[in-house]
Short mmCIF file of C-alpha atoms in Angstrom, two decimals:
data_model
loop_
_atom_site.label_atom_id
_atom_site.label_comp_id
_atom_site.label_asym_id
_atom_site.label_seq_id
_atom_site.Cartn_x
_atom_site.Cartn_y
_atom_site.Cartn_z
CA UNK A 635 -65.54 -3.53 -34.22
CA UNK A 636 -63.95 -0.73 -35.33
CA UNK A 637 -65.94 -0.72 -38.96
CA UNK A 638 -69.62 0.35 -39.33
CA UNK A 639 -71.47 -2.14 -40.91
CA UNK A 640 -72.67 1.11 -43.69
CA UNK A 641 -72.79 1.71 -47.28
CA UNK A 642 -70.55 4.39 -48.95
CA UNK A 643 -73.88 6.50 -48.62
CA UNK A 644 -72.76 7.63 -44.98
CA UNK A 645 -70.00 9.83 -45.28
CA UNK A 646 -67.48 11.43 -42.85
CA UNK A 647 -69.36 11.74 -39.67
CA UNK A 648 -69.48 7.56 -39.78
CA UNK A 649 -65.95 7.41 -39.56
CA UNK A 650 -64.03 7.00 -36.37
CA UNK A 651 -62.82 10.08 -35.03
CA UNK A 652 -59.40 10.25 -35.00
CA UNK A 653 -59.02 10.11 -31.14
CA UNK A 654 -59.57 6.82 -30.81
CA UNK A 655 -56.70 5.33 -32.59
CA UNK A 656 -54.58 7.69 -30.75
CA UNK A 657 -56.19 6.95 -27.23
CA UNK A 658 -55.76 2.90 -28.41
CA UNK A 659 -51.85 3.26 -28.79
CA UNK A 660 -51.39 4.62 -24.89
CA UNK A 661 -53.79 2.62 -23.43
CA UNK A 662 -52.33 -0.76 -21.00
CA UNK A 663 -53.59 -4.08 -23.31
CA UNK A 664 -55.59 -4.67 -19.67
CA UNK A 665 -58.26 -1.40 -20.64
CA UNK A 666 -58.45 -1.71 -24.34
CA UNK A 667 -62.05 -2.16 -25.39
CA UNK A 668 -62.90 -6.16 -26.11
CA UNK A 669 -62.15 -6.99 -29.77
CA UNK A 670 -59.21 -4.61 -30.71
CA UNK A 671 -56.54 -7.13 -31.02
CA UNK A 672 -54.24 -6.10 -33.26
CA UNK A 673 -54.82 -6.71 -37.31
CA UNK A 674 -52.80 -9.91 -37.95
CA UNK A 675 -52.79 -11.21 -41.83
CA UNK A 676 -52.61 -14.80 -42.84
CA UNK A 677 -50.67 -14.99 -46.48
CA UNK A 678 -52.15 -18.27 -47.16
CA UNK A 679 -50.85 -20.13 -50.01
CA UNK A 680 -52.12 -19.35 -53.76
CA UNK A 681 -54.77 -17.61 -51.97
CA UNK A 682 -56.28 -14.67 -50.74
CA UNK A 683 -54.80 -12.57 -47.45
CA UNK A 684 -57.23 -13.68 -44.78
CA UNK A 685 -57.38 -10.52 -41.96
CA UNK A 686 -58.38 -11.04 -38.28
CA UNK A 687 -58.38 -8.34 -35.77
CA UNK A 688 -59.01 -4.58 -35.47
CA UNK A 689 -58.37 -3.03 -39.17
CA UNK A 690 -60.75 -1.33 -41.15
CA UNK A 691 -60.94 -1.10 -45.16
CA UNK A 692 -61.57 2.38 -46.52
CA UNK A 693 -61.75 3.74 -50.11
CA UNK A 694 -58.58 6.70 -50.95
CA UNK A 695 -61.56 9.07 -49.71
CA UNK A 696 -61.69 7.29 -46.06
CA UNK A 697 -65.11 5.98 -46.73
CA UNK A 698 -65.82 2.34 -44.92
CA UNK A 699 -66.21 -0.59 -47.74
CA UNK A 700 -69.12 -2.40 -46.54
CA UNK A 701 -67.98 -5.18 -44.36
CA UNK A 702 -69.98 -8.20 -43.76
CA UNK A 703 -67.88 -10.20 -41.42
CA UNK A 704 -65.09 -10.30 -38.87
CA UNK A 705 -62.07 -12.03 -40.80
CA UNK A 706 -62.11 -11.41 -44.21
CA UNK A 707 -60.35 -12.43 -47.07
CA UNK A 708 -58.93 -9.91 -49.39
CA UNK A 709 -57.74 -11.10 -53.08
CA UNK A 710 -54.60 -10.99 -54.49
CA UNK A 711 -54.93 -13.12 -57.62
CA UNK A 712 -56.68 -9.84 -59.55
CA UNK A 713 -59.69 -12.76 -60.75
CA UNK A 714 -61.91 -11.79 -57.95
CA UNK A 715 -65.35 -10.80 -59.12
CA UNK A 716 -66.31 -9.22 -55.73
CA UNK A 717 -63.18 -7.06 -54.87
CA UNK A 718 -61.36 -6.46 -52.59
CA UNK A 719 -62.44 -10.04 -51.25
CA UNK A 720 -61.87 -13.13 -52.61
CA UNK A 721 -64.65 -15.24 -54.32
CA UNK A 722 -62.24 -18.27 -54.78
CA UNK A 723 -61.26 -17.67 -58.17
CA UNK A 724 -57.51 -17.93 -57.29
CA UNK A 725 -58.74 -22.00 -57.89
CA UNK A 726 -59.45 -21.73 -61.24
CA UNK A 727 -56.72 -19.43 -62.46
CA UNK A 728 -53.96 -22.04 -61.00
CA UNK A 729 -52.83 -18.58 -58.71
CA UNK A 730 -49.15 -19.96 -57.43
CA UNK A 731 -47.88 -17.60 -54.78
CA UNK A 732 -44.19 -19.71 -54.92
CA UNK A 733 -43.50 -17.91 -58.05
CA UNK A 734 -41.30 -14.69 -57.59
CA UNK A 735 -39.97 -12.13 -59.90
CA UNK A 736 -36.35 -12.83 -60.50
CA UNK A 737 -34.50 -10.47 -58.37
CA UNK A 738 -31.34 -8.75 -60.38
CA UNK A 739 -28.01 -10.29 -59.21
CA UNK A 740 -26.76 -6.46 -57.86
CA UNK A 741 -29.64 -6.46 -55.88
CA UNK A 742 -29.78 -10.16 -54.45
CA UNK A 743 -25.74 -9.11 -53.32
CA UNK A 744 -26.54 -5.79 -51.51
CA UNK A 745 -29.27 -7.71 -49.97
CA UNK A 746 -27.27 -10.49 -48.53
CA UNK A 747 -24.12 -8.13 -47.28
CA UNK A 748 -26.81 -6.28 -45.50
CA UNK A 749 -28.15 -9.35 -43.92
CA UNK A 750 -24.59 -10.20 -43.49
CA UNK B 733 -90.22 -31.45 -37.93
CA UNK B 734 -93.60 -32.96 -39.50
CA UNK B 735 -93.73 -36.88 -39.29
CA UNK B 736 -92.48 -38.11 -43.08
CA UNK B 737 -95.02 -40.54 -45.15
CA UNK B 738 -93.19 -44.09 -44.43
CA UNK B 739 -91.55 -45.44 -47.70
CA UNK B 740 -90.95 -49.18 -46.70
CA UNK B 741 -91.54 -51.53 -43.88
CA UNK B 742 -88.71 -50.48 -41.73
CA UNK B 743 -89.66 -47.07 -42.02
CA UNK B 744 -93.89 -47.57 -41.11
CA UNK B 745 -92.82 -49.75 -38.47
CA UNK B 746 -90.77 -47.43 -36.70
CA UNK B 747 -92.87 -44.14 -37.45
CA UNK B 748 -95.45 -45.98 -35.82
CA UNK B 749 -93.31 -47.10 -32.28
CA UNK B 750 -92.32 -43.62 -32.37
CA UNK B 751 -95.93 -42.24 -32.15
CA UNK B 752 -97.12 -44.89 -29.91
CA UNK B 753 -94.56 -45.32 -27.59
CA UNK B 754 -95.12 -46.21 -24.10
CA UNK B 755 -98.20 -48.25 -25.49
CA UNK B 756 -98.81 -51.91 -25.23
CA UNK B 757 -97.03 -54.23 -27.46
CA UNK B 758 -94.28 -51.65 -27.40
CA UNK B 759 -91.56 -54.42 -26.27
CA UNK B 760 -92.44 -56.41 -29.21
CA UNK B 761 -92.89 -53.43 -31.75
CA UNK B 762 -89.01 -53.10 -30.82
CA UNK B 763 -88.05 -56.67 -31.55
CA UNK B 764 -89.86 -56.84 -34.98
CA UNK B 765 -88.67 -53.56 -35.90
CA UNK B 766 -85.04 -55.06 -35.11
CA UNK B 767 -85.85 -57.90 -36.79
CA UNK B 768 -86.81 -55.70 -40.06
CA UNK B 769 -84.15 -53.65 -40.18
CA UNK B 770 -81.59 -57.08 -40.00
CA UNK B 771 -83.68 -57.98 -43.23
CA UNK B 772 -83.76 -54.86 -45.24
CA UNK B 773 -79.88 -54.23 -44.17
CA UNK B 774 -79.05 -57.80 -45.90
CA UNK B 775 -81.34 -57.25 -49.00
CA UNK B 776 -80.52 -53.57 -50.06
CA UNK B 777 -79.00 -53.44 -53.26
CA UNK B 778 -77.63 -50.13 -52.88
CA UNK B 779 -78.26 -48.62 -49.25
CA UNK B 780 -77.12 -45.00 -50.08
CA UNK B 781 -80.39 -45.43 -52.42
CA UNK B 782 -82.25 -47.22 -50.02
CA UNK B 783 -85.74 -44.86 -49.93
CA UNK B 784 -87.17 -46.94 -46.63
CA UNK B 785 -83.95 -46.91 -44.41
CA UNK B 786 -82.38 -43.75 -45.23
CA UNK B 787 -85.49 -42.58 -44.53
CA UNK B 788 -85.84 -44.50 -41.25
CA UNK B 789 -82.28 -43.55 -40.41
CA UNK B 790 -82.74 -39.78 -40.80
CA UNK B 791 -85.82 -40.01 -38.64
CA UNK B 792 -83.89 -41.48 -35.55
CA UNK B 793 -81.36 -38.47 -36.22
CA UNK B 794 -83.67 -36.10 -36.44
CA UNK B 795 -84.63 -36.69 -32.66
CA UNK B 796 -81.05 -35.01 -31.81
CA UNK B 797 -81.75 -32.04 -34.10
CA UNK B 798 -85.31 -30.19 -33.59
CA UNK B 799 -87.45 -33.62 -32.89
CA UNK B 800 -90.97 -34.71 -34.72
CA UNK B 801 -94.20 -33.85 -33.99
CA UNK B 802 -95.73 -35.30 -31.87
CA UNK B 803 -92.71 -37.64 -30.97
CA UNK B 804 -91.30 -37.22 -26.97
CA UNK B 805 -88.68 -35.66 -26.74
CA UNK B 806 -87.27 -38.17 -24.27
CA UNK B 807 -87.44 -40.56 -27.36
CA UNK B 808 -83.88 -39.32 -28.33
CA UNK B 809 -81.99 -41.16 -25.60
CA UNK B 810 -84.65 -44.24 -25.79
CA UNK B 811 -81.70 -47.03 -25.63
CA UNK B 812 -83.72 -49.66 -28.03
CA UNK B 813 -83.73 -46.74 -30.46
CA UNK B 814 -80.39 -45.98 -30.15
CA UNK B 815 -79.39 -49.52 -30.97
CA UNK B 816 -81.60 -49.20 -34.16
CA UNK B 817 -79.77 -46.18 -34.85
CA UNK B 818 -76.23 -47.68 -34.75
CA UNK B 819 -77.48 -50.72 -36.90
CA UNK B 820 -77.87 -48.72 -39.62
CA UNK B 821 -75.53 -46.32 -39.11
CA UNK B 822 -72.94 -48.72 -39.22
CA UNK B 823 -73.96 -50.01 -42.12
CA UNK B 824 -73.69 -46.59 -43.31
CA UNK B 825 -70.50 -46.36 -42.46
CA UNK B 826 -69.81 -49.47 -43.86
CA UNK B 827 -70.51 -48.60 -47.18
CA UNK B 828 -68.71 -44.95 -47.28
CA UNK B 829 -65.51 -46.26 -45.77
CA UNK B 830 -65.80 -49.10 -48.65
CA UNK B 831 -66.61 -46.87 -51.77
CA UNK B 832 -65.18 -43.62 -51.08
CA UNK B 833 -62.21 -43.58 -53.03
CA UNK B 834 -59.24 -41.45 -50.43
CA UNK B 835 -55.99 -40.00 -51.69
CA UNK B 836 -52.68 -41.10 -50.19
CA UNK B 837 -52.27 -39.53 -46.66
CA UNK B 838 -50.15 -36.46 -46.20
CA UNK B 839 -48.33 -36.05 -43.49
CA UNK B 840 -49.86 -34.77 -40.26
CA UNK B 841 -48.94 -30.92 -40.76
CA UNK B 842 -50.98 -28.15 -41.09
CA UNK B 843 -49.82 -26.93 -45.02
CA UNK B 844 -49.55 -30.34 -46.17
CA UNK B 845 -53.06 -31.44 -45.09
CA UNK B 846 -54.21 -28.25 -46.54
CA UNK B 847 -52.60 -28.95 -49.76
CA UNK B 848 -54.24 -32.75 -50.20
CA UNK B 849 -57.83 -31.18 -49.57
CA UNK B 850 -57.49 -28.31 -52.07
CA UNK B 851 -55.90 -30.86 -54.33
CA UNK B 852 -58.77 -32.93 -53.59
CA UNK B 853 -61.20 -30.67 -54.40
CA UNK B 854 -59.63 -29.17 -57.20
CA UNK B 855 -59.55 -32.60 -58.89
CA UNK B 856 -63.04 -33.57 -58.34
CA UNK B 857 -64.60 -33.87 -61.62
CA UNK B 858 -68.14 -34.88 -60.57
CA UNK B 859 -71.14 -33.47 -62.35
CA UNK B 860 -71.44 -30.10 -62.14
CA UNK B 861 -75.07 -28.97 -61.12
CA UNK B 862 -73.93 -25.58 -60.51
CA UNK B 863 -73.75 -24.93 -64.48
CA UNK B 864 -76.58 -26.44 -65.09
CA UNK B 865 -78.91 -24.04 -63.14
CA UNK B 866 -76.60 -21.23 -64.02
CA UNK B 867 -76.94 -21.60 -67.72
CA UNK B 868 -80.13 -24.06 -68.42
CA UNK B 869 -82.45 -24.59 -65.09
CA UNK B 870 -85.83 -23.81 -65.46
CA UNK B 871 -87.75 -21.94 -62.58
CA UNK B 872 -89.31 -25.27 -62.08
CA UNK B 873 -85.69 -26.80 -61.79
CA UNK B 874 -84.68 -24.33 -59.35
CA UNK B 875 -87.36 -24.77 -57.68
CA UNK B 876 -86.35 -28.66 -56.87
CA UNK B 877 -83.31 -27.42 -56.39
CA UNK B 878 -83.90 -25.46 -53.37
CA UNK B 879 -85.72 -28.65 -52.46
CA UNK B 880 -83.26 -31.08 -52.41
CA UNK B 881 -80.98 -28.05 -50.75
CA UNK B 882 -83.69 -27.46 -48.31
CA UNK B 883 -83.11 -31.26 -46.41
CA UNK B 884 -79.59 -29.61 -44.78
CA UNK B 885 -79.52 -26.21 -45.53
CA UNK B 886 -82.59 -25.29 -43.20
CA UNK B 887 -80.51 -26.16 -40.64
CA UNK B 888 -77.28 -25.54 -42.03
CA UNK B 889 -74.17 -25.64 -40.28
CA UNK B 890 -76.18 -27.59 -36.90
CA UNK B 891 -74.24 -31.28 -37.75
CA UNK B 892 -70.95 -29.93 -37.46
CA UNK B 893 -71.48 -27.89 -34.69
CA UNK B 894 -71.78 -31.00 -32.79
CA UNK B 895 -68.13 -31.07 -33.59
CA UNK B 896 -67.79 -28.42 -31.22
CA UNK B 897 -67.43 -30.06 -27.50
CA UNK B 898 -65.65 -32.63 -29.17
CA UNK B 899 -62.21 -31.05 -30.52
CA UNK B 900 -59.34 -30.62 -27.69
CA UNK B 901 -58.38 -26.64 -27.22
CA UNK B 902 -56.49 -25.65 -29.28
CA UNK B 903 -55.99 -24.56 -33.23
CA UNK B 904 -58.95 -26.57 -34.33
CA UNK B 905 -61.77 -25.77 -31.85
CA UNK B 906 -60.92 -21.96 -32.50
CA UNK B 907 -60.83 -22.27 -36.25
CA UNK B 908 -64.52 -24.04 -36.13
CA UNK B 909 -66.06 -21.70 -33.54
CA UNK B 910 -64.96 -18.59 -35.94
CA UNK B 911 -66.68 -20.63 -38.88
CA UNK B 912 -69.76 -21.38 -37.33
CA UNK B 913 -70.13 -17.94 -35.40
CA UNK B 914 -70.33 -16.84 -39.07
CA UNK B 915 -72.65 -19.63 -40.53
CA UNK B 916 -74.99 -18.62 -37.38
CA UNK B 917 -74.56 -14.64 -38.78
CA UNK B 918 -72.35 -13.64 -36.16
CA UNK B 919 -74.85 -12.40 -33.79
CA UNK B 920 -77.49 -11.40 -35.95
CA UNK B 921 -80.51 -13.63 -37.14
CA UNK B 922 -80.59 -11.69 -40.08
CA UNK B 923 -77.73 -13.13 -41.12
CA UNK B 924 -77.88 -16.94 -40.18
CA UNK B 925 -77.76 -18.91 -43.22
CA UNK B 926 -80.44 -21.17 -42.91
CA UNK B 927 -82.59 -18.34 -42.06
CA UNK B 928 -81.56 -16.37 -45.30
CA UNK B 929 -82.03 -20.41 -47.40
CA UNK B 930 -85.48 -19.93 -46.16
CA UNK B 931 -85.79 -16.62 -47.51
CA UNK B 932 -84.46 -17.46 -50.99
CA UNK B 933 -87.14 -20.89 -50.90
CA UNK B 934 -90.10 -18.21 -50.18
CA UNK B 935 -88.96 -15.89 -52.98
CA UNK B 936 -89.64 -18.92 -55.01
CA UNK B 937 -92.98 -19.92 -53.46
CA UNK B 938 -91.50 -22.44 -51.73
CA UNK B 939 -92.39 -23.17 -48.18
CA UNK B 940 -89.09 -22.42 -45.62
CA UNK B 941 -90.89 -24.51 -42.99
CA UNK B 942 -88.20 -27.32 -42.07
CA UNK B 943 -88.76 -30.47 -43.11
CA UNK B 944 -91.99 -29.65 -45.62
CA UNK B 945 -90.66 -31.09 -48.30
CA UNK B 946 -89.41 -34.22 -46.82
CA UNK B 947 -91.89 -36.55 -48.97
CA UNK B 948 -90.50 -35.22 -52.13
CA UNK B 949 -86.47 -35.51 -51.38
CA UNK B 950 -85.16 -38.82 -52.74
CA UNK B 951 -83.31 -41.19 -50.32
CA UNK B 952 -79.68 -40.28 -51.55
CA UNK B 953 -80.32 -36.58 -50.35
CA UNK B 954 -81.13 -37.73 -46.78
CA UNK B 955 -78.41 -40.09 -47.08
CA UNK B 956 -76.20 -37.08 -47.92
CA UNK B 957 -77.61 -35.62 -44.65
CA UNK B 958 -77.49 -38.97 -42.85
CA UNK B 959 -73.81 -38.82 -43.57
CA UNK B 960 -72.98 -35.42 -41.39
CA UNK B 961 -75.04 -36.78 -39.00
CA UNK B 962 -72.98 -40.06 -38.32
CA UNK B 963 -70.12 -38.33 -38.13
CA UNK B 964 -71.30 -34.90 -36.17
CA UNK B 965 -72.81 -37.31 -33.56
CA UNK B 966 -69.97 -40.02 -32.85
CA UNK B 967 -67.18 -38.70 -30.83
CA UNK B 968 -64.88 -41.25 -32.78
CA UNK B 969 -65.90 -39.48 -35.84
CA UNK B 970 -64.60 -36.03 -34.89
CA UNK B 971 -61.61 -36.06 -37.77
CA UNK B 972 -64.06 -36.88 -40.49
CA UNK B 973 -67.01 -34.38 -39.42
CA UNK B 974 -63.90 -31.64 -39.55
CA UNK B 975 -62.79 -32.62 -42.64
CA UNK B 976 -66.32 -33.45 -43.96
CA UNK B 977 -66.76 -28.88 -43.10
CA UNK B 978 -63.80 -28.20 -44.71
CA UNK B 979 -64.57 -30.04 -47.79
CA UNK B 980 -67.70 -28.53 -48.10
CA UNK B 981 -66.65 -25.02 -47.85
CA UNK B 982 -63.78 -25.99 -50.32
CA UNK B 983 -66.40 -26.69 -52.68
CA UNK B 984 -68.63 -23.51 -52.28
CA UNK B 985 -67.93 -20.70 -53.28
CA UNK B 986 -67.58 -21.27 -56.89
CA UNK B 987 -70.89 -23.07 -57.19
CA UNK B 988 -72.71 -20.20 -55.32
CA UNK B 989 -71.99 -18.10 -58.18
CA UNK B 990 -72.97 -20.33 -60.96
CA UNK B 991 -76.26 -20.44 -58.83
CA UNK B 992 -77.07 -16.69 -58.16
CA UNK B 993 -76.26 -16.37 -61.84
CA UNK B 994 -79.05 -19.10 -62.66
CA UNK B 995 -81.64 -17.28 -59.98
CA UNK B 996 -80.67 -14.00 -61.58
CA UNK B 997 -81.08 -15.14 -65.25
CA UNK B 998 -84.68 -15.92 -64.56
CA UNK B 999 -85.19 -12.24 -62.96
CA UNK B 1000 -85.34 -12.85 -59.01
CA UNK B 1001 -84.07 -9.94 -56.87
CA UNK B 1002 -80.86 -9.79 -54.80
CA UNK B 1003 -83.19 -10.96 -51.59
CA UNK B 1004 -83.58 -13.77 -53.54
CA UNK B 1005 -79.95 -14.41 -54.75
CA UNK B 1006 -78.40 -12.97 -51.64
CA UNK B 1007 -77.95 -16.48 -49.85
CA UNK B 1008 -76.13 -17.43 -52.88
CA UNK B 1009 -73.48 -13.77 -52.57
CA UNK B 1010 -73.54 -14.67 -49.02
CA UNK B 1011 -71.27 -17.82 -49.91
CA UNK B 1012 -69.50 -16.98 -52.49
CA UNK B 1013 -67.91 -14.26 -50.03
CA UNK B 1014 -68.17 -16.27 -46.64
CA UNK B 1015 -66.82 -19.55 -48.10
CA UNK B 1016 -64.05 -18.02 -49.66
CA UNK B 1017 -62.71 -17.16 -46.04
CA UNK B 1018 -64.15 -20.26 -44.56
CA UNK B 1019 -62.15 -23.13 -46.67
CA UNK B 1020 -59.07 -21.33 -45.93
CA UNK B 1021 -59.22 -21.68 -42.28
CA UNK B 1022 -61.33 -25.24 -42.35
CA UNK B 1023 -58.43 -26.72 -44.69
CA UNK B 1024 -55.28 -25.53 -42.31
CA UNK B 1025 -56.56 -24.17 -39.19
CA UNK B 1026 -59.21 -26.81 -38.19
CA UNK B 1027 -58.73 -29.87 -40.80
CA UNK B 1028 -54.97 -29.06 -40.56
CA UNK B 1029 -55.21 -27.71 -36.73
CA UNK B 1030 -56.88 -31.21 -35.99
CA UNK B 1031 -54.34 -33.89 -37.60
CA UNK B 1032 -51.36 -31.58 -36.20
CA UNK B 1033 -53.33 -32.25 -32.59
CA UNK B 1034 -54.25 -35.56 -32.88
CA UNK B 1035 -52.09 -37.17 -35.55
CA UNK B 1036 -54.54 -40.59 -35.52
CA UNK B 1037 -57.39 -38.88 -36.50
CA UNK B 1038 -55.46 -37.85 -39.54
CA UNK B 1039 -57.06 -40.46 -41.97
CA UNK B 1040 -60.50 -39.63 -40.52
CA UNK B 1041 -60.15 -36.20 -41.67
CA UNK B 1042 -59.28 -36.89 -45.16
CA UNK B 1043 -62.10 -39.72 -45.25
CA UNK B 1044 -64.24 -36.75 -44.59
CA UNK B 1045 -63.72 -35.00 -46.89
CA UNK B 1046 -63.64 -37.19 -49.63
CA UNK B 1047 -67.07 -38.34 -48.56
CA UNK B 1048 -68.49 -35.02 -49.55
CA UNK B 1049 -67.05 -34.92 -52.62
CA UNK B 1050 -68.04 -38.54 -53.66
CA UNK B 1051 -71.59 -37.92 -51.94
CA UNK B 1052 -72.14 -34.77 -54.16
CA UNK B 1053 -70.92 -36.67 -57.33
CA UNK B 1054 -73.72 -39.30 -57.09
CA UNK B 1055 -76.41 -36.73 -56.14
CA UNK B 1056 -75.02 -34.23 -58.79
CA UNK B 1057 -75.79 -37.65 -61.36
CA UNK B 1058 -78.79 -38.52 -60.41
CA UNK B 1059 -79.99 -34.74 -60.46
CA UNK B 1060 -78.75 -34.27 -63.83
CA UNK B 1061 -79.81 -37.36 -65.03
CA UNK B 1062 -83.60 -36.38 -64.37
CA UNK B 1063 -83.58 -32.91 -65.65
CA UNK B 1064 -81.76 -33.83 -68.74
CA UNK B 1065 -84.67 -36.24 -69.73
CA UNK B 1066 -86.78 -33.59 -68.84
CA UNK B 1067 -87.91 -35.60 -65.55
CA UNK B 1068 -88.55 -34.24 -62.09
CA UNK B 1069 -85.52 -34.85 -59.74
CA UNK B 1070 -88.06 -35.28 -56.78
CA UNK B 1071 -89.33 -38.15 -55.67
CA UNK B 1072 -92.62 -37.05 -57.52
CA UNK B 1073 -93.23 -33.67 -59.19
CA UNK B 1074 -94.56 -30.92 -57.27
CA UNK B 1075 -98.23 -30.81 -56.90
CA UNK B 1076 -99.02 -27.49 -57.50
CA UNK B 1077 -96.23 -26.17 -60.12
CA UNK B 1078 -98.14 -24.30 -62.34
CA UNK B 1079 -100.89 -22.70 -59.81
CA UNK B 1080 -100.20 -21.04 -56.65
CA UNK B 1081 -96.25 -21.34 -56.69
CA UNK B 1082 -96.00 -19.28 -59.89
CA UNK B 1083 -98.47 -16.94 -58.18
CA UNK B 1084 -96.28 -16.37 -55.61
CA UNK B 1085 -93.37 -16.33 -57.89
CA UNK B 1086 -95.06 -13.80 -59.95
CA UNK B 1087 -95.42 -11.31 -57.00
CA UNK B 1088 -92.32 -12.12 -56.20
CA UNK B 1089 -90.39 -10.66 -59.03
CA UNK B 1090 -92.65 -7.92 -59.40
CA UNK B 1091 -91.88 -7.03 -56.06
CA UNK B 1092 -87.73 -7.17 -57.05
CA UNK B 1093 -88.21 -5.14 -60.14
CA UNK B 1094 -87.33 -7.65 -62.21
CA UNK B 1095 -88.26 -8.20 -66.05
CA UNK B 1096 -88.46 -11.74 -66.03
#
């Protein structure tokens, strides 16, 4: 677990020094330390983005958000009373993840010749 | 646990062959207590209801969970008590497969079986205890609330872990092990739920002993128990306990927040409320991977068990309807939703309740 489980009261010296990541990204999968599979996110459905993995969630400072469990699930409705995770509020406010902003036609075009 | 006051003949005559067994006249204690249970099977009215064998029924379970005093612990696989045990809890099962109303099967895919259950519980309309102590519970009421909680959440999240063995490897098994690793508090006792239930129940001046209660809790609660028991504890039953889980965390979070707002209206401290955060947060990543990774995981593995699953989970949702009735119903006439009020309400509870909220800093 890459995350101390601390409150915004401990301040730089909690954070992991910068070596590590570094160290992580040459290392064979066969040494790396138990638990730092990759951060993979689930999109699910008109709800929240559920995380698994090694990530950590920081504040623009670099200061951990306390972090209670393994996977989490951030929210992406905006109703959430305990951001950034979800509280299941997505439910109530009918949040529909099918709907997408209409993309212009210009766009869509330059889009599809690039996908060709 | 502590041995429950009987509440019928079915249950006095088996709490008594459980303490004596081994005894003389045991062979025959067996046959009559067969014999009663035939009887009280045919003449229940409602069995969900039924105070003497729900009661009777959650004892023989509770000899697979942490035993009764003074009961053997070999009692558990005693084969005339196992047959007792299945004659009521197929009548138990009787009844729930008859009047729990499913939705039409989806198909056997992750996202679709996902999709029924949130529909599912998104529809349920039952009566909604959760506003009730957030907005108008007394202490008193929350109190019996914690109660009536107390029956599963003391050892909350133990039925469905019998689930465990029981799923093939794969999607499912996965998705429950990361669910219950959490419920447990990942490591840390701190952190298991039922220890932090116990912890809200003493802020209260309830006892967090399990089982302490048991005389007060009205038959439909243990039935509600009885329930996850049947189908933690019969192989066969595998798609309905995983669907039963996922149902249940569907239904969670939201509530938990209409409760910590009723504890924190009357003044008790965040150790007090905290079990309630706990869910809102937990069970807001839980129903998302019990709906498609282990209800979902589980009919995309084993398509047969697909009606199982959603059986499940409509049984919790049906289940909680009646109980949220019946609870209503009593607090609404201004009645105790116990079996009988609690004997000492007004003396060393509030005492304790007193101290309690001092101790949080809170006003109330």
């Amino acid at each position: 677990m890459s995350v101390p489980a601390a409150g915004p009261a401990e301040h730089d010296d909690a954070m992991p020094e910068p070596g590590d990541v570094q160290a992580d990204a040459d290392t064979p999968a066969w040494e790396k330390r138990e638990g730092s599979a990759p951060a993979s996110i689930v999109a699910c459905p008109n709800g929240p983005l559920l995380i698994r993995g090694d990530f950590e969630i920081v504040t623009p400072d670099g200061i951990p958000v306390p972090r209670d469990r393994e996977t989490v699930a951030l929210c992406r409705c905006g109703g959430s009373a305990i951001k950034p995770y979800c509280d299941g509020t997505h439910k109530l406010m009918k949040f529909d993840t099918t709907r997408r902003r209409p993309v212009p036609e210009p766009a869509r075009r330059a889009a599809e010749e690039a996908a060709g | 646990m502590k041995i429950p006051a009987p509440r019928g003949r079915v249950s006095a005559t088996l709490i008594d062959l459980l303490q004596n067994r081994g005894g003389t006249g045991h062979a025959n204690a067996y046959g009559s207590l067969n014999l009663l249970v035939d009887e009280a099977l045919a003449a229940t009215a409602d069995l969900l209801r039924d105070e003497d064998l729900q009661l009777a029924l959650f004892c023989l379970y509770e000899l697979h969970y942490s035993g009764l005093d003074g009961v053997e612990d070999a009692a558990e696989w005693d084969p005339e008590l196992i047959r007792v045990r299945a004659r009521l809890e197929a009548a138990l099962e009787d009844v729930l497969r008859r009047t729990v109303p499913v939705p039409e099967l989806p198909s056997p895919e992750s996202e679709a079986v996902a999709k029924t259950l949130f529909d599912l519980a998104a529809n349920d309309d039952g009566p909604s205890v959760s506003r009730f102590v957030a907005s108008k519970a007394s202490v008193e009421q929350l109190r019996e609330f914690l109660i009536l909680r107390s029956v599963y959440q003391l050892k909350e999240a133990d039925p469905h872990s019998w689930a465990i063995p029981r799923l093939p490897v794969g999607r499912a098994k996965a998705a429950l092990i990361e669910i219950q690793a959490d419920e447990y508090g990942g490591g840390r006792v701190e952190r298991m739920h039922s220890k932090l239930f116990g912890t809200t129940m003493e802020g209260l001046g309830l006892d967090s002993s399990y089982g302490y209660y048991i005389d007060q809790v009205p038959a439909l609660t243990l039935a509600s128990s009885n329930a996850m028991s049947l189908f933690g504890l019969n192989r066969r039953l595998r798609g309905a306990i995983s669907g039963h889980l996922a149902a249940f965390e569907m239904t969670s979070s939201i509530p938990n927040a209409f409760y910590a707002r009723g504890f924190r209206r009357h003044g008790f401290s965040d150790d007090v409320t905290y079990y309630f955060d706990e869910h809102v947060e937990a069970d807001a990543v839980h129903e998302q991977i019990a709906a498609r990774d282990l209800a979902g995981g589980l009919a995309e593995a084993e398509p047969d068990l697909l009606a199982d699953v959603i059986f499940g989970a409509a049984t919790v949702l049906a289940i909680d309807a009646l109980l949220g009735e019946d609870q209503l119903k009593a607090w609404q006439a201004g009645e105790s939703a116990l079996l009988a009020p609690l004997p000492n309400c007004d003396g060393t509870a509030d005492a304790a309740l007193a101290t309690s909220a001092a101790a949080g800093g809170a006003t109330a």
